[in-house]
Amino acid sequence: MAGEPQDDCLFCKIVAGTIPATIVRETDTTVAFRDINPQAPTHILVIPKAHYENAAVLAAGAPELAADVLRETQAVADEEKLDSYRTVFNTGSGAGQTVWHAHAHLLGGRGMQWPPG
């Protein structure tokens, strides 16, 4: 069920503290932690603590929580002293989503090319 922790979800386990992560920021509704396979000098994931399968389900089911994720992405970028950065939500396996818990990738610290794929 949307919003409820899932036993088989890696990010739900990070939220619960049963899997370690390098957490850089946490609020009542979000957690931000360093990606274990960084694609840029700064690569941080910002996730809602509540489980939603992807960004589309999160936006439809909890728009205020989706806004929290975006707000925290900016807060983390400020703390990391990034004057420019990219925020990416992968939605679906064809877009590269591999963990089925909504999350924003915050990428910075180098130039970004367009198109990204």
PDB file of C-alpha atoms in Angstrom:
ATOM      1  CA  MET A   1       0.000   0.000   0.000  1.00  0.00           C
ATOM      2  CA  ALA A   2       1.282   3.476  -0.868  1.00  0.00           C
ATOM      3  CA  GLY A   3       2.852   5.274   2.050  1.00  0.00           C
ATOM      4  CA  GLU A   4       3.448   2.114   4.091  1.00  0.00           C
ATOM      5  CA  PRO A   5       6.953   0.665   4.590  1.00  0.00           C
ATOM      6  CA  GLN A   6       7.714  -2.334   2.401  1.00  0.00           C
ATOM      7  CA  ASP A   7       9.727  -5.225   3.842  1.00  0.00           C
ATOM      8  CA  ASP A   8      11.598  -5.811   0.571  1.00  0.00           C
ATOM      9  CA  CYS A   9      12.481  -2.135  -0.128  1.00  0.00           C
ATOM     10  CA  LEU A  10      16.109  -1.062   0.226  1.00  0.00           C
ATOM     11  CA  PHE A  11      15.181   2.577   0.877  1.00  0.00           C
ATOM     12  CA  CYS A  12      12.533   1.666   3.475  1.00  0.00           C
ATOM     13  CA  LYS A  13      15.296  -0.246   5.260  1.00  0.00           C
ATOM     14  CA  ILE A  14      17.555   2.837   5.138  1.00  0.00           C
ATOM     15  CA  VAL A  15      14.704   4.923   6.594  1.00  0.00           C
ATOM     16  CA  ALA A  16      14.251   2.318   9.345  1.00  0.00           C
ATOM     17  CA  GLY A  17      17.987   2.275  10.066  1.00  0.00           C
ATOM     18  CA  THR A  18      18.417  -1.441   9.346  1.00  0.00           C
ATOM     19  CA  ILE A  19      20.694  -0.762   6.359  1.00  0.00           C
ATOM     20  CA  PRO A  20      23.449   1.832   6.803  1.00  0.00           C
ATOM     21  CA  ALA A  21      23.769   4.891   4.598  1.00  0.00           C
ATOM     22  CA  THR A  22      25.819   8.063   4.675  1.00  0.00           C
ATOM     23  CA  ILE A  23      23.001  10.399   5.650  1.00  0.00           C
ATOM     24  CA  VAL A  24      23.656  14.077   4.944  1.00  0.00           C
ATOM     25  CA  ARG A  25      20.293  15.515   5.972  1.00  0.00           C
ATOM     26  CA  GLU A  26      17.066  14.292   7.552  1.00  0.00           C
ATOM     27  CA  THR A  27      13.700  15.876   8.266  1.00  0.00           C
ATOM     28  CA  ASP A  28      10.431  14.526   9.635  1.00  0.00           C
ATOM     29  CA  THR A  29       9.408  13.489   6.105  1.00  0.00           C
ATOM     30  CA  THR A  30      12.635  12.972   4.104  1.00  0.00           C
ATOM     31  CA  VAL A  31      16.113  11.461   4.218  1.00  0.00           C
ATOM     32  CA  ALA A  32      19.062  12.483   2.021  1.00  0.00           C
ATOM     33  CA  PHE A  33      22.083  10.202   1.658  1.00  0.00           C
ATOM     34  CA  ARG A  34      25.083   9.733  -0.613  1.00  0.00           C
ATOM     35  CA  ASP A  35      24.642   7.374  -3.556  1.00  0.00           C
ATOM     36  CA  ILE A  36      26.850   4.274  -3.273  1.00  0.00           C
ATOM     37  CA  ASN A  37      27.558   4.428  -7.031  1.00  0.00           C
ATOM     38  CA  PRO A  38      28.053   8.169  -7.645  1.00  0.00           C
ATOM     39  CA  GLN A  39      27.704   9.491 -11.177  1.00  0.00           C
ATOM     40  CA  ALA A  40      29.056  12.946 -10.305  1.00  0.00           C
ATOM     41  CA  PRO A  41      31.331  14.391  -7.598  1.00  0.00           C
ATOM     42  CA  THR A  42      28.157  15.125  -5.619  1.00  0.00           C
ATOM     43  CA  HIS A  43      25.471  12.453  -5.989  1.00  0.00           C
ATOM     44  CA  ILE A  44      22.911  12.427  -3.213  1.00  0.00           C
ATOM     45  CA  LEU A  45      19.528  10.721  -3.114  1.00  0.00           C
ATOM     46  CA  VAL A  46      16.622  12.533  -1.472  1.00  0.00           C
ATOM     47  CA  ILE A  47      13.749  10.218  -0.561  1.00  0.00           C
ATOM     48  CA  PRO A  48      10.429  10.497   1.202  1.00  0.00           C
ATOM     49  CA  LYS A  49      10.344   8.443   4.388  1.00  0.00           C
ATOM     50  CA  ALA A  50       6.960   7.084   3.307  1.00  0.00           C
ATOM     51  CA  HIS A  51       7.055   4.465   0.555  1.00  0.00           C
ATOM     52  CA  TYR A  52       5.738   5.476  -2.859  1.00  0.00           C
ATOM     53  CA  GLU A  53       6.743   3.411  -5.886  1.00  0.00           C
ATOM     54  CA  ASN A  54       7.917   6.297  -8.047  1.00  0.00           C
ATOM     55  CA  ALA A  55       7.702  10.061  -8.530  1.00  0.00           C
ATOM     56  CA  ALA A  56       4.375   9.887 -10.390  1.00  0.00           C
ATOM     57  CA  VAL A  57       2.695   7.845  -7.638  1.00  0.00           C
ATOM     58  CA  LEU A  58       4.198  10.170  -5.019  1.00  0.00           C
ATOM     59  CA  ALA A  59       2.962  13.313  -6.781  1.00  0.00           C
ATOM     60  CA  ALA A  60      -0.550  11.895  -7.203  1.00  0.00           C
ATOM     61  CA  GLY A  61      -0.854  10.396  -3.725  1.00  0.00           C
ATOM     62  CA  ALA A  62       1.025  12.900  -1.569  1.00  0.00           C
ATOM     63  CA  PRO A  63       1.762  16.153  -3.412  1.00  0.00           C
ATOM     64  CA  GLU A  64       2.854  17.881  -0.189  1.00  0.00           C
ATOM     65  CA  LEU A  65       5.428  15.128   0.361  1.00  0.00           C
ATOM     66  CA  ALA A  66       6.635  15.467  -3.233  1.00  0.00           C
ATOM     67  CA  ALA A  67       7.135  19.177  -2.512  1.00  0.00           C
ATOM     68  CA  ASP A  68       9.103  18.262   0.633  1.00  0.00           C
ATOM     69  CA  VAL A  69      11.459  16.130  -1.471  1.00  0.00           C
ATOM     70  CA  LEU A  70      12.061  19.013  -3.875  1.00  0.00           C
ATOM     71  CA  ARG A  71      12.529  21.508  -1.037  1.00  0.00           C
ATOM     72  CA  GLU A  72      15.055  19.227   0.618  1.00  0.00           C
ATOM     73  CA  THR A  73      16.895  18.769  -2.668  1.00  0.00           C
ATOM     74  CA  GLN A  74      17.495  22.525  -2.682  1.00  0.00           C
ATOM     75  CA  ALA A  75      18.495  22.511   1.004  1.00  0.00           C
ATOM     76  CA  VAL A  76      21.037  19.745   0.383  1.00  0.00           C
ATOM     77  CA  ALA A  77      22.392  21.566  -2.671  1.00  0.00           C
ATOM     78  CA  ASP A  78      22.837  24.667  -0.515  1.00  0.00           C
ATOM     79  CA  GLU A  79      24.635  22.677   2.191  1.00  0.00           C
ATOM     80  CA  GLU A  80      26.876  21.091  -0.452  1.00  0.00           C
ATOM     81  CA  LYS A  81      27.590  24.600  -1.825  1.00  0.00           C
ATOM     82  CA  LEU A  82      26.394  23.708  -5.326  1.00  0.00           C
ATOM     83  CA  ASP A  83      25.658  26.771  -7.434  1.00  0.00           C
ATOM     84  CA  SER A  84      24.213  24.560 -10.160  1.00  0.00           C
ATOM     85  CA  TYR A  85      23.014  20.982 -10.101  1.00  0.00           C
ATOM     86  CA  ARG A  86      20.680  18.513 -11.761  1.00  0.00           C
ATOM     87  CA  THR A  87      17.693  16.830 -10.126  1.00  0.00           C
ATOM     88  CA  VAL A  88      16.575  13.560 -11.734  1.00  0.00           C
ATOM     89  CA  PHE A  89      13.594  11.311 -11.013  1.00  0.00           C
ATOM     90  CA  ASN A  90      13.737   7.990 -12.877  1.00  0.00           C
ATOM     91  CA  THR A  91      10.227   6.597 -13.249  1.00  0.00           C
ATOM     92  CA  GLY A  92      10.029   3.050 -14.559  1.00  0.00           C
ATOM     93  CA  SER A  93      12.664   0.527 -15.553  1.00  0.00           C
ATOM     94  CA  GLY A  94      12.964   1.972 -19.075  1.00  0.00           C
ATOM     95  CA  ALA A  95      14.110   5.250 -17.506  1.00  0.00           C
ATOM     96  CA  GLY A  96      16.643   3.513 -15.260  1.00  0.00           C
ATOM     97  CA  GLN A  97      14.664   3.138 -12.035  1.00  0.00           C
ATOM     98  CA  THR A  98      16.125   0.206 -10.094  1.00  0.00           C
ATOM     99  CA  VAL A  99      14.803   0.875  -6.576  1.00  0.00           C
ATOM    100  CA  TRP A 100      11.003   1.031  -6.451  1.00  0.00           C
ATOM    101  CA  HIS A 101      10.797   3.808  -3.851  1.00  0.00           C
ATOM    102  CA  ALA A 102      10.465   7.382  -5.159  1.00  0.00           C
ATOM    103  CA  HIS A 103      13.749   9.265  -5.007  1.00  0.00           C
ATOM    104  CA  ALA A 104      15.414  12.327  -6.443  1.00  0.00           C
ATOM    105  CA  HIS A 105      19.011  12.158  -7.597  1.00  0.00           C
ATOM    106  CA  LEU A 106      20.883  15.373  -6.822  1.00  0.00           C
ATOM    107  CA  LEU A 107      23.906  15.548  -9.135  1.00  0.00           C
ATOM    108  CA  GLY A 108      26.493  18.299  -9.119  1.00  0.00           C
ATOM    109  CA  GLY A 109      30.122  19.259  -8.930  1.00  0.00           C
ATOM    110  CA  ARG A 110      30.796  18.914 -12.665  1.00  0.00           C
ATOM    111  CA  GLY A 111      29.341  20.119 -15.941  1.00  0.00           C
ATOM    112  CA  MET A 112      26.240  18.294 -17.126  1.00  0.00           C
ATOM    113  CA  GLN A 113      25.623  17.456 -20.772  1.00  0.00           C
ATOM    114  CA  TRP A 114      22.313  17.595 -22.633  1.00  0.00           C
ATOM    115  CA  PRO A 115      20.686  15.375 -23.557  1.00  0.00           C
ATOM    116  CA  PRO A 116      21.550  13.334 -20.482  1.00  0.00           C
ATOM    117  CA  GLY A 117      20.910   9.830 -21.865  1.00  0.00           C
TER     118      GLY A 117
END
